[in-house]
């Protein structure tokens, strides 16, 4: 459909959807992953070297990425949310341009962007919702896909440059999450495929070389950084062996994981997007099989298909199937769904020709009608968000706002973490040292500026993947040397398989239980020590 003079309609729809989605989100509590990653990012800004000074199971890209909003806006929840909204605009533009390019239809790109907004803000929870690394790496990959789709339109020199930038984007995504390599390999395969045929020539090898060199640039920077910090060995072990042994080498598929997959795709918004994507696939196959005159380019469909297969492998090999792990695949699903909505709008416009000959009126009616139908998919959640947000604007109580965000069955509860943080800040000075045992309490670390750490074991990850007596002894020895004024933990992190005798003995000998906030236990040192303030988790 030609844009003509109708673009104002779609600009208004975009702004309206963003306007009803963003405000409640800005003050929503951080999920467990958000808080953990921002905690690592804040440490990086204080010159604490990942992998060397503390054990971290994430690639360096995630640490750097979450350091950016702290550098720009300071250490705050709202600052991170504002940063995330700016990044979302990059995602929406990438989805729009990619959808438009694949289907040669700007409306397909537009509706894909609208669907993504509704999906992105639909649910904020402890492990799902907005502001996750899966979303950020998917932005790199979707822009890489767009560059790849435009290769045939460019001269040889510009083509090589696009391959180089595509490689840089894929290489960047790899250092956010290693399984992005599958999509990178998919692009390499596509370099040899043209119109479904394998083509091997000096030209294609040069294209692949440009793609490989682009992908290596982020790796050169990463290896150079850790070499300069004398931390190369630790980075390689923790990034490629420790994390891989946890997620890749022990691959299993259970009924529970199958239920997690179903739960992801049966969610209200995702289900609608998935159904629309299936309709799009049926339409595409019908057009291609009948060999009718179609504006769909087989090469673009092939590229997109390989991308979707690689995006599925991205999730499959992780051995973890929660919603936030499906982001690259869900990006593609949303683009497919946008095409189905575009076809639907065209059918409505054809029907409206019987009613009015005014093309602008037809577009206005059909676009508003479709937008209304899509908003119905999220009206329950959106209404709850605005009721909660309206009450927050009235009473200015962050505790009331956090109170019912996450299900009570989830261990990680932002309200309890906020209350624990508030209590600790009231009972400590800048010279006091506080230690947190448990990933679910990283938000405590987020809300207090940190400059030093006294143990490299600041997450539970080493204990969840191995039983390393040497690491356990080292942790207790470090805590003995720098006894925290307060020691915090939860019933989850203290359960038998995450705790150990030496740690329990250390707590019993040195601490008294001073306060309990729901499942959060706060112990105070029996004899005060003058230590540096530092909130960190283990």
PDB file of N, CA and C in Angstrom, residues 130-190:
ATOM      1  N   UNK A 130      10.173  -6.239  29.921  1.00  0.00           N
ATOM      2  CA  UNK A 130      11.035  -5.350  29.158  1.00  0.00           C
ATOM      3  C   UNK A 130      12.417  -5.225  29.795  1.00  0.00           C
ATOM      4  N   UNK A 131      13.338  -4.646  28.997  1.00  0.00           N
ATOM      5  CA  UNK A 131      14.662  -4.313  29.517  1.00  0.00           C
ATOM      6  C   UNK A 131      15.574  -5.489  29.750  1.00  0.00           C
ATOM      7  N   UNK A 132      15.453  -6.549  28.938  1.00  0.00           N
ATOM      8  CA  UNK A 132      16.270  -7.742  29.129  1.00  0.00           C
ATOM      9  C   UNK A 132      17.333  -7.846  28.039  1.00  0.00           C
ATOM     10  N   UNK A 133      18.412  -8.551  28.342  1.00  0.00           N
ATOM     11  CA  UNK A 133      19.518  -8.639  27.388  1.00  0.00           C
ATOM     12  C   UNK A 133      19.092  -9.324  26.093  1.00  0.00           C
ATOM     13  N   UNK A 134      18.107 -10.251  26.174  1.00  0.00           N
ATOM     14  CA  UNK A 134      17.622 -10.905  24.963  1.00  0.00           C
ATOM     15  C   UNK A 134      17.039  -9.908  23.982  1.00  0.00           C
ATOM     16  N   UNK A 135      16.378  -8.887  24.508  1.00  0.00           N
ATOM     17  CA  UNK A 135      15.825  -7.813  23.669  1.00  0.00           C
ATOM     18  C   UNK A 135      16.952  -7.029  23.014  1.00  0.00           C
ATOM     19  N   UNK A 136      17.994  -6.707  23.779  1.00  0.00           N
ATOM     20  CA  UNK A 136      19.080  -5.886  23.257  1.00  0.00           C
ATOM     21  C   UNK A 136      19.891  -6.623  22.189  1.00  0.00           C
ATOM     22  N   UNK A 137      20.201  -7.888  22.429  1.00  0.00           N
ATOM     23  CA  UNK A 137      20.975  -8.614  21.415  1.00  0.00           C
ATOM     24  C   UNK A 137      20.131  -8.830  20.159  1.00  0.00           C
ATOM     25  N   UNK A 138      18.797  -8.948  20.331  1.00  0.00           N
ATOM     26  CA  UNK A 138      17.917  -9.131  19.171  1.00  0.00           C
ATOM     27  C   UNK A 138      17.904  -7.891  18.292  1.00  0.00           C
ATOM     28  N   UNK A 139      18.082  -6.716  18.887  1.00  0.00           N
ATOM     29  CA  UNK A 139      18.160  -5.485  18.101  1.00  0.00           C
ATOM     30  C   UNK A 139      19.373  -5.548  17.179  1.00  0.00           C
ATOM     31  N   UNK A 140      20.505  -6.017  17.708  1.00  0.00           N
ATOM     32  CA  UNK A 140      21.706  -6.190  16.873  1.00  0.00           C
ATOM     33  C   UNK A 140      21.412  -7.146  15.722  1.00  0.00           C
ATOM     34  N   UNK A 141      20.747  -8.255  16.037  1.00  0.00           N
ATOM     35  CA  UNK A 141      20.509  -9.293  15.033  1.00  0.00           C
ATOM     36  C   UNK A 141      19.490  -8.848  13.992  1.00  0.00           C
ATOM     37  N   UNK A 142      18.464  -8.100  14.402  1.00  0.00           N
ATOM     38  CA  UNK A 142      17.437  -7.681  13.441  1.00  0.00           C
ATOM     39  C   UNK A 142      18.004  -6.636  12.482  1.00  0.00           C
ATOM     40  N   UNK A 143      18.894  -5.774  12.976  1.00  0.00           N
ATOM     41  CA  UNK A 143      19.550  -4.823  12.081  1.00  0.00           C
ATOM     42  C   UNK A 143      20.557  -5.533  11.180  1.00  0.00           C
ATOM     43  N   UNK A 144      21.191  -6.588  11.702  1.00  0.00           N
ATOM     44  CA  UNK A 144      22.052  -7.408  10.850  1.00  0.00           C
ATOM     45  C   UNK A 144      21.255  -8.063   9.738  1.00  0.00           C
ATOM     46  N   UNK A 145      20.053  -8.548  10.079  1.00  0.00           N
ATOM     47  CA  UNK A 145      19.171  -9.143   9.079  1.00  0.00           C
ATOM     48  C   UNK A 145      18.780  -8.119   8.021  1.00  0.00           C
ATOM     49  N   UNK A 146      18.465  -6.915   8.450  1.00  0.00           N
ATOM     50  CA  UNK A 146      18.088  -5.867   7.486  1.00  0.00           C
ATOM     51  C   UNK A 146      19.247  -5.572   6.529  1.00  0.00           C
ATOM     52  N   UNK A 147      20.440  -5.431   7.066  1.00  0.00           N
ATOM     53  CA  UNK A 147      21.599  -5.190   6.207  1.00  0.00           C
ATOM     54  C   UNK A 147      21.771  -6.318   5.198  1.00  0.00           C
ATOM     55  N   UNK A 148      21.567  -7.547   5.661  1.00  0.00           N
ATOM     56  CA  UNK A 148      21.732  -8.698   4.777  1.00  0.00           C
ATOM     57  C   UNK A 148      20.681  -8.695   3.670  1.00  0.00           C
ATOM     58  N   UNK A 149      19.469  -8.249   3.995  1.00  0.00           N
ATOM     59  CA  UNK A 149      18.396  -8.216   2.996  1.00  0.00           C
ATOM     60  C   UNK A 149      18.649  -7.183   1.902  1.00  0.00           C
ATOM     61  N   UNK A 150      19.467  -6.186   2.190  1.00  0.00           N
ATOM     62  CA  UNK A 150      19.704  -5.104   1.223  1.00  0.00           C
ATOM     63  C   UNK A 150      20.981  -5.304   0.410  1.00  0.00           C
ATOM     64  N   UNK A 151      21.663  -6.439   0.579  1.00  0.00           N
ATOM     65  CA  UNK A 151      22.961  -6.633  -0.072  1.00  0.00           C
ATOM     66  C   UNK A 151      22.877  -6.563  -1.591  1.00  0.00           C
ATOM     67  N   UNK A 152      21.863  -7.199  -2.165  1.00  0.00           N
ATOM     68  CA  UNK A 152      21.778  -7.279  -3.632  1.00  0.00           C
ATOM     69  C   UNK A 152      21.529  -5.937  -4.294  1.00  0.00           C
ATOM     70  N   UNK A 153      21.139  -4.937  -3.513  1.00  0.00           N
ATOM     71  CA  UNK A 153      20.842  -3.619  -4.073  1.00  0.00           C
ATOM     72  C   UNK A 153      22.084  -2.738  -4.136  1.00  0.00           C
ATOM     73  N   UNK A 154      23.211  -3.230  -3.634  1.00  0.00           N
ATOM     74  CA  UNK A 154      24.377  -2.371  -3.445  1.00  0.00           C
ATOM     75  C   UNK A 154      25.523  -2.752  -4.368  1.00  0.00           C
ATOM     76  N   UNK A 155      26.416  -1.792  -4.563  1.00  0.00           N
ATOM     77  CA  UNK A 155      27.631  -2.063  -5.316  1.00  0.00           C
ATOM     78  C   UNK A 155      28.521  -3.000  -4.522  1.00  0.00           C
ATOM     79  N   UNK A 156      29.543  -3.533  -5.172  1.00  0.00           N
ATOM     80  CA  UNK A 156      30.407  -4.521  -4.509  1.00  0.00           C
ATOM     81  C   UNK A 156      31.050  -3.938  -3.261  1.00  0.00           C
ATOM     82  N   UNK A 157      31.559  -2.695  -3.337  1.00  0.00           N
ATOM     83  CA  UNK A 157      32.229  -2.105  -2.173  1.00  0.00           C
ATOM     84  C   UNK A 157      31.243  -1.885  -1.025  1.00  0.00           C
ATOM     85  N   UNK A 158      30.045  -1.384  -1.351  1.00  0.00           N
ATOM     86  CA  UNK A 158      29.040  -1.171  -0.305  1.00  0.00           C
ATOM     87  C   UNK A 158      28.519  -2.498   0.234  1.00  0.00           C
ATOM     88  N   UNK A 159      28.495  -3.506  -0.636  1.00  0.00           N
ATOM     89  CA  UNK A 159      28.059  -4.837  -0.205  1.00  0.00           C
ATOM     90  C   UNK A 159      29.010  -5.395   0.843  1.00  0.00           C
ATOM     91  N   UNK A 160      30.307  -5.252   0.571  1.00  0.00           N
ATOM     92  CA  UNK A 160      31.310  -5.744   1.538  1.00  0.00           C
ATOM     93  C   UNK A 160      31.224  -4.970   2.842  1.00  0.00           C
ATOM     94  N   UNK A 161      30.957  -3.671   2.736  1.00  0.00           N
ATOM     95  CA  UNK A 161      30.839  -2.863   3.948  1.00  0.00           C
ATOM     96  C   UNK A 161      29.622  -3.293   4.759  1.00  0.00           C
ATOM     97  N   UNK A 162      28.523  -3.598   4.075  1.00  0.00           N
ATOM     98  CA  UNK A 162      27.328  -4.078   4.777  1.00  0.00           C
ATOM     99  C   UNK A 162      27.593  -5.412   5.452  1.00  0.00           C
ATOM    100  N   UNK A 163      28.324  -6.301   4.762  1.00  0.00           N
ATOM    101  CA  UNK A 163      28.705  -7.573   5.377  1.00  0.00           C
ATOM    102  C   UNK A 163      29.561  -7.350   6.613  1.00  0.00           C
ATOM    103  N   UNK A 164      30.459  -6.385   6.524  1.00  0.00           N
ATOM    104  CA  UNK A 164      31.327  -6.063   7.659  1.00  0.00           C
ATOM    105  C   UNK A 164      30.498  -5.594   8.848  1.00  0.00           C
ATOM    106  N   UNK A 165      29.557  -4.675   8.598  1.00  0.00           N
ATOM    107  CA  UNK A 165      28.718  -4.164   9.687  1.00  0.00           C
ATOM    108  C   UNK A 165      27.779  -5.241  10.219  1.00  0.00           C
ATOM    109  N   UNK A 166      27.281  -6.092   9.343  1.00  0.00           N
ATOM    110  CA  UNK A 166      26.449  -7.213   9.784  1.00  0.00           C
ATOM    111  C   UNK A 166      27.247  -8.115  10.717  1.00  0.00           C
ATOM    112  N   UNK A 167      28.507  -8.367  10.358  1.00  0.00           N
ATOM    113  CA  UNK A 167      29.384  -9.173  11.213  1.00  0.00           C
ATOM    114  C   UNK A 167      29.633  -8.507  12.555  1.00  0.00           C
ATOM    115  N   UNK A 168      29.833  -7.179  12.548  1.00  0.00           N
ATOM    116  CA  UNK A 168      30.048  -6.450  13.808  1.00  0.00           C
ATOM    117  C   UNK A 168      28.831  -6.585  14.717  1.00  0.00           C
ATOM    118  N   UNK A 169      27.634  -6.455  14.133  1.00  0.00           N
ATOM    119  CA  UNK A 169      26.402  -6.574  14.917  1.00  0.00           C
ATOM    120  C   UNK A 169      26.256  -7.982  15.494  1.00  0.00           C
ATOM    121  N   UNK A 170      26.544  -8.994  14.679  1.00  0.00           N
ATOM    122  CA  UNK A 170      26.459 -10.382  15.165  1.00  0.00           C
ATOM    123  C   UNK A 170      27.527 -10.657  16.220  1.00  0.00           C
ATOM    124  N   UNK A 171      28.727 -10.114  15.996  1.00  0.00           N
ATOM    125  CA  UNK A 171      29.786 -10.283  16.979  1.00  0.00           C
ATOM    126  C   UNK A 171      29.457  -9.610  18.299  1.00  0.00           C
ATOM    127  N   UNK A 172      28.801  -8.450  18.230  1.00  0.00           N
ATOM    128  CA  UNK A 172      28.363  -7.762  19.447  1.00  0.00           C
ATOM    129  C   UNK A 172      27.311  -8.590  20.176  1.00  0.00           C
ATOM    130  N   UNK A 173      26.351  -9.143  19.420  1.00  0.00           N
ATOM    131  CA  UNK A 173      25.313  -9.984  20.020  1.00  0.00           C
ATOM    132  C   UNK A 173      25.930 -11.216  20.683  1.00  0.00           C
ATOM    133  N   UNK A 174      26.992 -11.751  20.083  1.00  0.00           N
ATOM    134  CA  UNK A 174      27.664 -12.928  20.653  1.00  0.00           C
ATOM    135  C   UNK A 174      28.202 -12.637  22.048  1.00  0.00           C
ATOM    136  N   UNK A 175      28.716 -11.420  22.251  1.00  0.00           N
ATOM    137  CA  UNK A 175      29.279 -11.080  23.554  1.00  0.00           C
ATOM    138  C   UNK A 175      28.220 -10.607  24.542  1.00  0.00           C
ATOM    139  N   UNK A 176      26.945 -10.590  24.094  1.00  0.00           N
ATOM    140  CA  UNK A 176      25.829 -10.441  25.021  1.00  0.00           C
ATOM    141  C   UNK A 176      25.294 -11.819  25.392  1.00  0.00           C
ATOM    142  N   UNK A 177      25.209 -12.697  24.388  1.00  0.00           N
ATOM    143  CA  UNK A 177      24.816 -14.080  24.625  1.00  0.00           C
ATOM    144  C   UNK A 177      25.444 -14.947  23.551  1.00  0.00           C
ATOM    145  N   UNK A 178      26.192 -15.979  23.984  1.00  0.00           N
ATOM    146  CA  UNK A 178      27.007 -16.759  23.070  1.00  0.00           C
ATOM    147  C   UNK A 178      26.235 -17.520  22.015  1.00  0.00           C
ATOM    148  N   UNK A 179      24.984 -17.921  22.309  1.00  0.00           N
ATOM    149  CA  UNK A 179      24.230 -18.707  21.335  1.00  0.00           C
ATOM    150  C   UNK A 179      23.794 -17.874  20.130  1.00  0.00           C
ATOM    151  N   UNK A 180      24.068 -16.571  20.157  1.00  0.00           N
ATOM    152  CA  UNK A 180      23.839 -15.743  18.960  1.00  0.00           C
ATOM    153  C   UNK A 180      24.701 -16.213  17.801  1.00  0.00           C
ATOM    154  N   UNK A 181      25.708 -17.019  18.087  1.00  0.00           N
ATOM    155  CA  UNK A 181      26.582 -17.548  17.037  1.00  0.00           C
ATOM    156  C   UNK A 181      25.790 -18.343  16.003  1.00  0.00           C
ATOM    157  N   UNK A 182      24.676 -18.952  16.401  1.00  0.00           N
ATOM    158  CA  UNK A 182      23.882 -19.720  15.444  1.00  0.00           C
ATOM    159  C   UNK A 182      23.304 -18.814  14.357  1.00  0.00           C
ATOM    160  N   UNK A 183      22.891 -17.617  14.731  1.00  0.00           N
ATOM    161  CA  UNK A 183      22.352 -16.682  13.737  1.00  0.00           C
ATOM    162  C   UNK A 183      23.486 -16.144  12.872  1.00  0.00           C
ATOM    163  N   UNK A 184      24.638 -15.942  13.466  1.00  0.00           N
ATOM    164  CA  UNK A 184      25.833 -15.527  12.718  1.00  0.00           C
ATOM    165  C   UNK A 184      26.178 -16.582  11.669  1.00  0.00           C
ATOM    166  N   UNK A 185      26.149 -17.857  12.060  1.00  0.00           N
ATOM    167  CA  UNK A 185      26.423 -18.947  11.117  1.00  0.00           C
ATOM    168  C   UNK A 185      25.353 -19.008  10.031  1.00  0.00           C
ATOM    169  N   UNK A 186      24.115 -18.684  10.401  1.00  0.00           N
ATOM    170  CA  UNK A 186      23.046 -18.631   9.405  1.00  0.00           C
ATOM    171  C   UNK A 186      23.324 -17.600   8.332  1.00  0.00           C
ATOM    172  N   UNK A 187      23.834 -16.430   8.726  1.00  0.00           N
ATOM    173  CA  UNK A 187      24.193 -15.405   7.743  1.00  0.00           C
ATOM    174  C   UNK A 187      25.337 -15.885   6.844  1.00  0.00           C
ATOM    175  N   UNK A 188      26.293 -16.598   7.415  1.00  0.00           N
ATOM    176  CA  UNK A 188      27.393 -17.131   6.601  1.00  0.00           C
ATOM    177  C   UNK A 188      26.863 -18.107   5.548  1.00  0.00           C
ATOM    178  N   UNK A 189      25.942 -18.982   5.978  1.00  0.00           N
ATOM    179  CA  UNK A 189      25.342 -19.928   5.038  1.00  0.00           C
ATOM    180  C   UNK A 189      24.617 -19.188   3.919  1.00  0.00           C
ATOM    181  N   UNK A 190      23.887 -18.151   4.281  1.00  0.00           N
ATOM    182  CA  UNK A 190      23.112 -17.404   3.287  1.00  0.00           C
ATOM    183  C   UNK A 190      23.996 -16.690   2.274  1.00  0.00           C
TER     184      UNK A 190
END
